[in-house]
Amino acid sequence: MTSISSLTNAVRVALLATTSAALLASTAVYAEEQDENKIERIEVTGSKIKRIGQLSPTPVTIITGADMMDMGITNVADILNKLPSSTVGISPETSNNTIFANGLNQTNLRGLGSDRTLVLVNGRRFVAGSNGSSAVDLNTIPTAMVARIEVITGGASAVYGSDAIAGVINIITRTDVEGIELDASYIQPEQSGGEESQFSLTAGGSFIDDKLSTVFNFTYAEQQELRKSDRDFLDNPVNSIYNPDTSDGAPARIAYEGRKPLSWINEAGTFFADDGGQYTFDKNGNMKVFDYGEGLIEGPGNNGNYCGPSCEGYDPVNYGLVRTPLERMVFTLNTDYEINDDHKIFTEITYVDYQSNGESSPVFHTNNPIAADNAFLPDDTRQLMTDTGMTGFNLYRMDREFGNRTYNQDRETMRFLIGIEGVISDDWDYSFHAQRGQLDETTVWGGEIWDARYNQAKDSVFAADGSIVCRDTDAQAAGCVPLNLFGENQASQAAVDWVSTSAGQTAKTTQTTAGLVVSGALFDLPAGYVSAAFSADYRKEESETNPDQALVDGTIFGNNANPMKGEYDVTEFAAEFSIPLLSDMFLAHDLGIDLAYRWMDYSTAGNDDAWKVGLNWAPIEDLRIRATKSKSVRAPNIGELFSPAGQTFESFTDVCDKINVELGPNDNRKANCQASGLPEGWNPSDSFYQSNTPGSNAGNADLKAETSNDYTVGAVYTPSYLEGFSITVDYWAFEISDAIEYIDVDVAVRYCYDSESLDNVYCSRFTRDGSTGDIVDFVQSPVNSASFDVKGVDIESQYDIPTDSFGDFKVHVIATYLEEWQTNPTGFAEDLQVDVGEYTDPRWKAMFSLGWNLDVLNLEARANYRHSSVASNDWQPENNNYNDIPSSTVWDFTGSYAFTDSLSVRFGVKNAFDLAPPRNPYVYDGAGLYDTTGRAFFLGANYKI
């Protein structure tokens, strides 16, 4: 029988061949066992079949863990987000104001969304990184444990199941550790803020007569916060204003460089008096005329809400973070125990604990009435009110006394996996695993206040004895402490303590999986063995949230939440076949097809299936042509299905009213309004348009799976006359239908009646009163209404150039050209959004590297390129004067030097030319797409004992 050790050796040989060839596919090779002279079967990336001598028809990009370390990468997400085929998902740069997602690190293949990108660890699923989602948090993967990352873009759902519509990120962990390895690195930006440090200890070895092998890793990593005030280009923002020039042909909006505080609110409090003036208070609480600095910004619209940089208004640049701070500890222990030569037991244990801290402005009040007899009013303010006959005023104020609002997240992840694998016969082997993963999240809001207590404490009056008390006697009995809001930090600590509070929420996500794979050779054809893999999988996902009662009741400032509990399970069966058709013939060095089929039964979305057909043809040894056609699916996640209803109020147009019913884009609107029971000439009641309608935001338990029809066609060329050179070109396309989209009530009402009939996904989103016809309730929730059409070309080339005297050179290029990227959230033609060429989806993205190795010294220059783009494809000259966004190329220079076999150091400068994001209102702050750290230096060391 084939031993586990020989199979492992074969895999290692195959990986070496893949790396040296730099192909976009894993290469399977013939590997001989030295003492048995037998051919081994190895596993090919993107498939569960172990094959002999074939290339997968599915394109695959491979990144090694060593490459990441040499680049100064401390988080797996950072390298994935640099790939041209990917874009940034949720990250510390994009999640600061996203409370429950604060600090997450997710990747997003093809820009189709993190929930459409499946992340695996050693080919198996990993528990989600946030409650209600299916996306994995890459903060849970220690870089020191990464052997390689395989990026499979498209066509993987038939092999791996749901969530793989855009592709699969398969992270393979190290198994080759002998002894102890210490690693440390530090990144220091030239301007302070955004520092990063990482330390890891990795240990491994063999025990019990070499039957037991283990790899252990502990990683501690910290990323410091980055504020706008920490960077010159962020401290001097680029925004936009309405154009003061309103002449014909002038653009409606123009770029505005510099700070522009809000002119009607500040930290000391400001109000408008009946004499037409605006007043504020100095830090000591003395009234003064509001200073507009350079004056109000001229022009139409809301320009007058802003003033020059030195005015006394609220400046948002002073608050919030560009990058959320992150501190994480990761423990990993993987073991293999050989029962005998043919079977082994394996385990994977992961424990992660990390904290992230978001931050925004203090609580603020814009509806804040102050009575004329307020005890804290300065005398001159009281006199002004008397002179102008004011009985009160509205105080616009940022309440800095309570501190900035903070969103502190603690995420604790635990995953345990156990499995057994081995050989059944010379031709067949098996692998079975079961795993349990759990994520516990604790979120705490700081800088919060009790709304009722704030209103009671600010309404302070003089008592009969001259003391200052809260006007509300019940509040007095409850311990109310008067709150002085005039000036900055004039409130007593006792008042601040009585009004202040914090609130929190706990959440738990649990994943339970089990899977069996049986793989082997069915029979022999003239061109080779017909190989197959059969698999069965079970998965259960559970999520729940438990907010504090204050959040449920809505009694604190600006935040409310409801508890949620949801779960689903899925049973799956899959089969794959690799069929060699021709070999060693004219124009058929080899020719084969790959087939895959997966059947899925979801407890929520019901039955579905996915399939793939692949062609693998090498007309000559130097050229390989490959193509795949597949159907992929994504089932709705727990958040989309079970998010609890939270009350909201909306104002919207009822398209069935007397006027709007005649304005429909077709005859459907009027016919459907009448078919719903509304008579001709109907109007809603007066109160409908005079007040907001109550409704709710919630999940949708009736969602079904998304479907993608995708294909790739490409070629791999490795010319024998140019040793060390390879190039791959792959054309790919995704057409996703029934995609899940959140629909607002105004959209639901409009498309309910503009559809061909009332039998559509929109009409069930709202309810009418049976007597008046008024819409009296609605649910804003996700529906299967959207579609995506995304096409492009991936190019990768590598050229290894060894020399006898000058070392070895390596040139590597990865690029993606985006031919088409469009989406339609509703299915109606007028809602089609063509995004290709816009700043979120530029035509070209590329990575280039030039490396040089001489003995123990390695040097590399690496560039990340982002093509010039526009803010909007629908731009017209009369819209604005800032539509064009220039290209961006960020250069890193890195190196490593091995002092001894045990000690090596890494060094380099990232963003060596200190390139800032383009000076454009859309992206000056990076928008998660451009580097905001600036020039940074890194140093790392690795020591093996």
PDB file of C-alpha atoms in Angstrom, residues 514-636:
ATOM      1  CA  ALA A 514     -18.144  17.030   9.167  1.00  0.00           C
ATOM      2  CA  GLY A 515     -16.841  15.811   5.839  1.00  0.00           C
ATOM      3  CA  LEU A 516     -15.787  12.612   4.097  1.00  0.00           C
ATOM      4  CA  VAL A 517     -13.802  12.386   0.869  1.00  0.00           C
ATOM      5  CA  VAL A 518     -12.988   9.175  -0.971  1.00  0.00           C
ATOM      6  CA  SER A 519     -10.640   9.582  -3.946  1.00  0.00           C
ATOM      7  CA  GLY A 520      -9.026   7.229  -6.366  1.00  0.00           C
ATOM      8  CA  ALA A 521      -8.700   5.744  -9.843  1.00  0.00           C
ATOM      9  CA  LEU A 522     -11.793   4.157 -11.411  1.00  0.00           C
ATOM     10  CA  PHE A 523     -10.244   2.446 -14.429  1.00  0.00           C
ATOM     11  CA  ASP A 524      -7.538   2.792 -17.028  1.00  0.00           C
ATOM     12  CA  LEU A 525      -7.961   4.336 -20.495  1.00  0.00           C
ATOM     13  CA  PRO A 526      -5.350   4.456 -23.243  1.00  0.00           C
ATOM     14  CA  ALA A 527      -4.555   8.043 -22.241  1.00  0.00           C
ATOM     15  CA  GLY A 528      -4.394   7.314 -18.505  1.00  0.00           C
ATOM     16  CA  TYR A 529      -6.441   6.655 -15.402  1.00  0.00           C
ATOM     17  CA  VAL A 530      -9.967   7.990 -14.934  1.00  0.00           C
ATOM     18  CA  SER A 531      -9.785   9.542 -11.470  1.00  0.00           C
ATOM     19  CA  ALA A 532     -12.678  10.398  -9.184  1.00  0.00           C
ATOM     20  CA  ALA A 533     -13.486  11.880  -5.823  1.00  0.00           C
ATOM     21  CA  PHE A 534     -16.721  11.445  -3.915  1.00  0.00           C
ATOM     22  CA  SER A 535     -17.547  13.566  -0.907  1.00  0.00           C
ATOM     23  CA  ALA A 536     -20.266  14.055   1.674  1.00  0.00           C
ATOM     24  CA  ASP A 537     -20.470  17.107   3.929  1.00  0.00           C
ATOM     25  CA  TYR A 538     -22.638  18.319   6.768  1.00  0.00           C
ATOM     26  CA  ARG A 539     -22.551  21.845   8.158  1.00  0.00           C
ATOM     27  CA  LYS A 540     -24.558  23.690  10.787  1.00  0.00           C
ATOM     28  CA  GLU A 541     -24.312  27.444  11.339  1.00  0.00           C
ATOM     29  CA  GLU A 542     -25.766  29.128  14.459  1.00  0.00           C
ATOM     30  CA  SER A 543     -25.725  32.793  15.527  1.00  0.00           C
ATOM     31  CA  GLU A 544     -27.249  34.796  18.328  1.00  0.00           C
ATOM     32  CA  THR A 545     -26.911  38.317  19.721  1.00  0.00           C
ATOM     33  CA  ASN A 546     -27.820  39.590  23.182  1.00  0.00           C
ATOM     34  CA  PRO A 547     -27.792  43.390  23.485  1.00  0.00           C
ATOM     35  CA  ASP A 548     -28.116  45.224  26.794  1.00  0.00           C
ATOM     36  CA  GLN A 549     -31.676  46.103  27.711  1.00  0.00           C
ATOM     37  CA  ALA A 550     -30.871  49.798  27.235  1.00  0.00           C
ATOM     38  CA  LEU A 551     -30.169  49.102  23.575  1.00  0.00           C
ATOM     39  CA  VAL A 552     -33.393  47.142  23.223  1.00  0.00           C
ATOM     40  CA  ASP A 553     -35.368  49.931  24.894  1.00  0.00           C
ATOM     41  CA  GLY A 554     -33.600  52.695  22.941  1.00  0.00           C
ATOM     42  CA  THR A 555     -32.874  54.706  26.076  1.00  0.00           C
ATOM     43  CA  ILE A 556     -29.298  55.717  25.241  1.00  0.00           C
ATOM     44  CA  PHE A 557     -28.059  58.147  22.635  1.00  0.00           C
ATOM     45  CA  GLY A 558     -28.216  57.079  19.008  1.00  0.00           C
ATOM     46  CA  ASN A 559     -28.031  53.294  19.375  1.00  0.00           C
ATOM     47  CA  ASN A 560     -30.582  50.561  19.588  1.00  0.00           C
ATOM     48  CA  ALA A 561     -30.471  46.858  18.864  1.00  0.00           C
ATOM     49  CA  ASN A 562     -32.646  43.801  19.193  1.00  0.00           C
ATOM     50  CA  PRO A 563     -31.654  40.253  20.095  1.00  0.00           C
ATOM     51  CA  MET A 564     -31.295  37.752  17.271  1.00  0.00           C
ATOM     52  CA  LYS A 565     -31.153  33.999  17.075  1.00  0.00           C
ATOM     53  CA  GLY A 566     -30.927  32.008  13.872  1.00  0.00           C
ATOM     54  CA  GLU A 567     -29.521  28.802  12.481  1.00  0.00           C
ATOM     55  CA  TYR A 568     -29.494  26.577   9.449  1.00  0.00           C
ATOM     56  CA  ASP A 569     -27.877  23.337   8.389  1.00  0.00           C
ATOM     57  CA  VAL A 570     -26.940  21.879   5.036  1.00  0.00           C
ATOM     58  CA  THR A 571     -26.186  18.388   3.773  1.00  0.00           C
ATOM     59  CA  GLU A 572     -24.129  18.054   0.601  1.00  0.00           C
ATOM     60  CA  PHE A 573     -22.996  15.283  -1.733  1.00  0.00           C
ATOM     61  CA  ALA A 574     -20.493  15.815  -4.512  1.00  0.00           C
ATOM     62  CA  ALA A 575     -18.645  13.897  -7.199  1.00  0.00           C
ATOM     63  CA  GLU A 576     -15.678  14.828  -9.380  1.00  0.00           C
ATOM     64  CA  PHE A 577     -14.222  13.045 -12.383  1.00  0.00           C
ATOM     65  CA  SER A 578     -11.018  13.631 -14.308  1.00  0.00           C
ATOM     66  CA  ILE A 579     -11.058  11.857 -17.664  1.00  0.00           C
ATOM     67  CA  PRO A 580      -7.949  11.700 -19.883  1.00  0.00           C
ATOM     68  CA  LEU A 581      -8.982  11.480 -23.550  1.00  0.00           C
ATOM     69  CA  LEU A 582      -5.782  11.668 -25.591  1.00  0.00           C
ATOM     70  CA  SER A 583      -2.073  11.526 -24.837  1.00  0.00           C
ATOM     71  CA  ASP A 584       1.196  11.746 -26.800  1.00  0.00           C
ATOM     72  CA  MET A 585      -0.516  12.285 -30.147  1.00  0.00           C
ATOM     73  CA  PHE A 586      -0.229  14.913 -32.868  1.00  0.00           C
ATOM     74  CA  LEU A 587      -1.693  18.171 -31.525  1.00  0.00           C
ATOM     75  CA  ALA A 588      -2.635  16.297 -28.381  1.00  0.00           C
ATOM     76  CA  HIS A 589       0.294  16.044 -26.027  1.00  0.00           C
ATOM     77  CA  ASP A 590      -2.568  15.457 -23.607  1.00  0.00           C
ATOM     78  CA  LEU A 591      -6.268  16.187 -23.590  1.00  0.00           C
ATOM     79  CA  GLY A 592      -8.726  15.667 -20.759  1.00  0.00           C
ATOM     80  CA  ILE A 593     -11.960  16.871 -19.274  1.00  0.00           C
ATOM     81  CA  ASP A 594     -12.966  17.493 -15.674  1.00  0.00           C
ATOM     82  CA  LEU A 595     -16.503  17.128 -14.377  1.00  0.00           C
ATOM     83  CA  ALA A 596     -17.880  18.086 -10.962  1.00  0.00           C
ATOM     84  CA  TYR A 597     -21.363  18.081  -9.477  1.00  0.00           C
ATOM     85  CA  ARG A 598     -22.610  19.034  -5.991  1.00  0.00           C
ATOM     86  CA  TRP A 599     -26.100  18.625  -4.557  1.00  0.00           C
ATOM     87  CA  MET A 600     -27.056  20.703  -1.515  1.00  0.00           C
ATOM     88  CA  ASP A 601     -30.044  20.575   0.824  1.00  0.00           C
ATOM     89  CA  TYR A 602     -30.402  23.689   3.015  1.00  0.00           C
ATOM     90  CA  SER A 603     -32.856  23.795   5.885  1.00  0.00           C
ATOM     91  CA  THR A 604     -33.609  27.399   4.862  1.00  0.00           C
ATOM     92  CA  ALA A 605     -33.111  27.837   1.114  1.00  0.00           C
ATOM     93  CA  GLY A 606     -34.047  24.276   0.104  1.00  0.00           C
ATOM     94  CA  ASN A 607     -32.364  22.105  -2.516  1.00  0.00           C
ATOM     95  CA  ASP A 608     -29.868  23.426  -5.026  1.00  0.00           C
ATOM     96  CA  ASP A 609     -26.940  22.215  -7.058  1.00  0.00           C
ATOM     97  CA  ALA A 610     -23.672  23.355  -8.599  1.00  0.00           C
ATOM     98  CA  TRP A 611     -21.647  21.903 -11.441  1.00  0.00           C
ATOM     99  CA  LYS A 612     -18.476  22.413 -13.435  1.00  0.00           C
ATOM    100  CA  VAL A 613     -17.116  21.210 -16.772  1.00  0.00           C
ATOM    101  CA  GLY A 614     -13.439  21.776 -17.502  1.00  0.00           C
ATOM    102  CA  LEU A 615     -11.243  21.202 -20.540  1.00  0.00           C
ATOM    103  CA  ASN A 616      -7.480  20.729 -20.276  1.00  0.00           C
ATOM    104  CA  TRP A 617      -5.660  20.518 -23.626  1.00  0.00           C
ATOM    105  CA  ALA A 618      -1.954  20.636 -24.383  1.00  0.00           C
ATOM    106  CA  PRO A 619      -1.569  20.545 -28.191  1.00  0.00           C
ATOM    107  CA  ILE A 620       2.198  20.627 -27.634  1.00  0.00           C
ATOM    108  CA  GLU A 621       4.262  20.245 -24.518  1.00  0.00           C
ATOM    109  CA  ASP A 622       4.964  23.996 -24.250  1.00  0.00           C
ATOM    110  CA  LEU A 623       1.369  25.185 -24.551  1.00  0.00           C
ATOM    111  CA  ARG A 624      -1.647  24.301 -22.480  1.00  0.00           C
ATOM    112  CA  ILE A 625      -5.169  25.590 -23.153  1.00  0.00           C
ATOM    113  CA  ARG A 626      -7.794  25.358 -20.441  1.00  0.00           C
ATOM    114  CA  ALA A 627     -11.438  26.268 -20.096  1.00  0.00           C
ATOM    115  CA  THR A 628     -14.176  25.840 -17.509  1.00  0.00           C
ATOM    116  CA  LYS A 629     -17.909  26.391 -17.504  1.00  0.00           C
ATOM    117  CA  SER A 630     -19.725  26.211 -14.193  1.00  0.00           C
ATOM    118  CA  LYS A 631     -22.752  27.014 -12.132  1.00  0.00           C
ATOM    119  CA  SER A 632     -22.038  28.324  -8.628  1.00  0.00           C
ATOM    120  CA  VAL A 633     -24.367  29.194  -5.755  1.00  0.00           C
ATOM    121  CA  ARG A 634     -24.415  31.181  -2.532  1.00  0.00           C
ATOM    122  CA  ALA A 635     -27.029  30.452   0.092  1.00  0.00           C
ATOM    123  CA  PRO A 636     -28.216  33.380   2.257  1.00  0.00           C
TER     124      PRO A 636
END
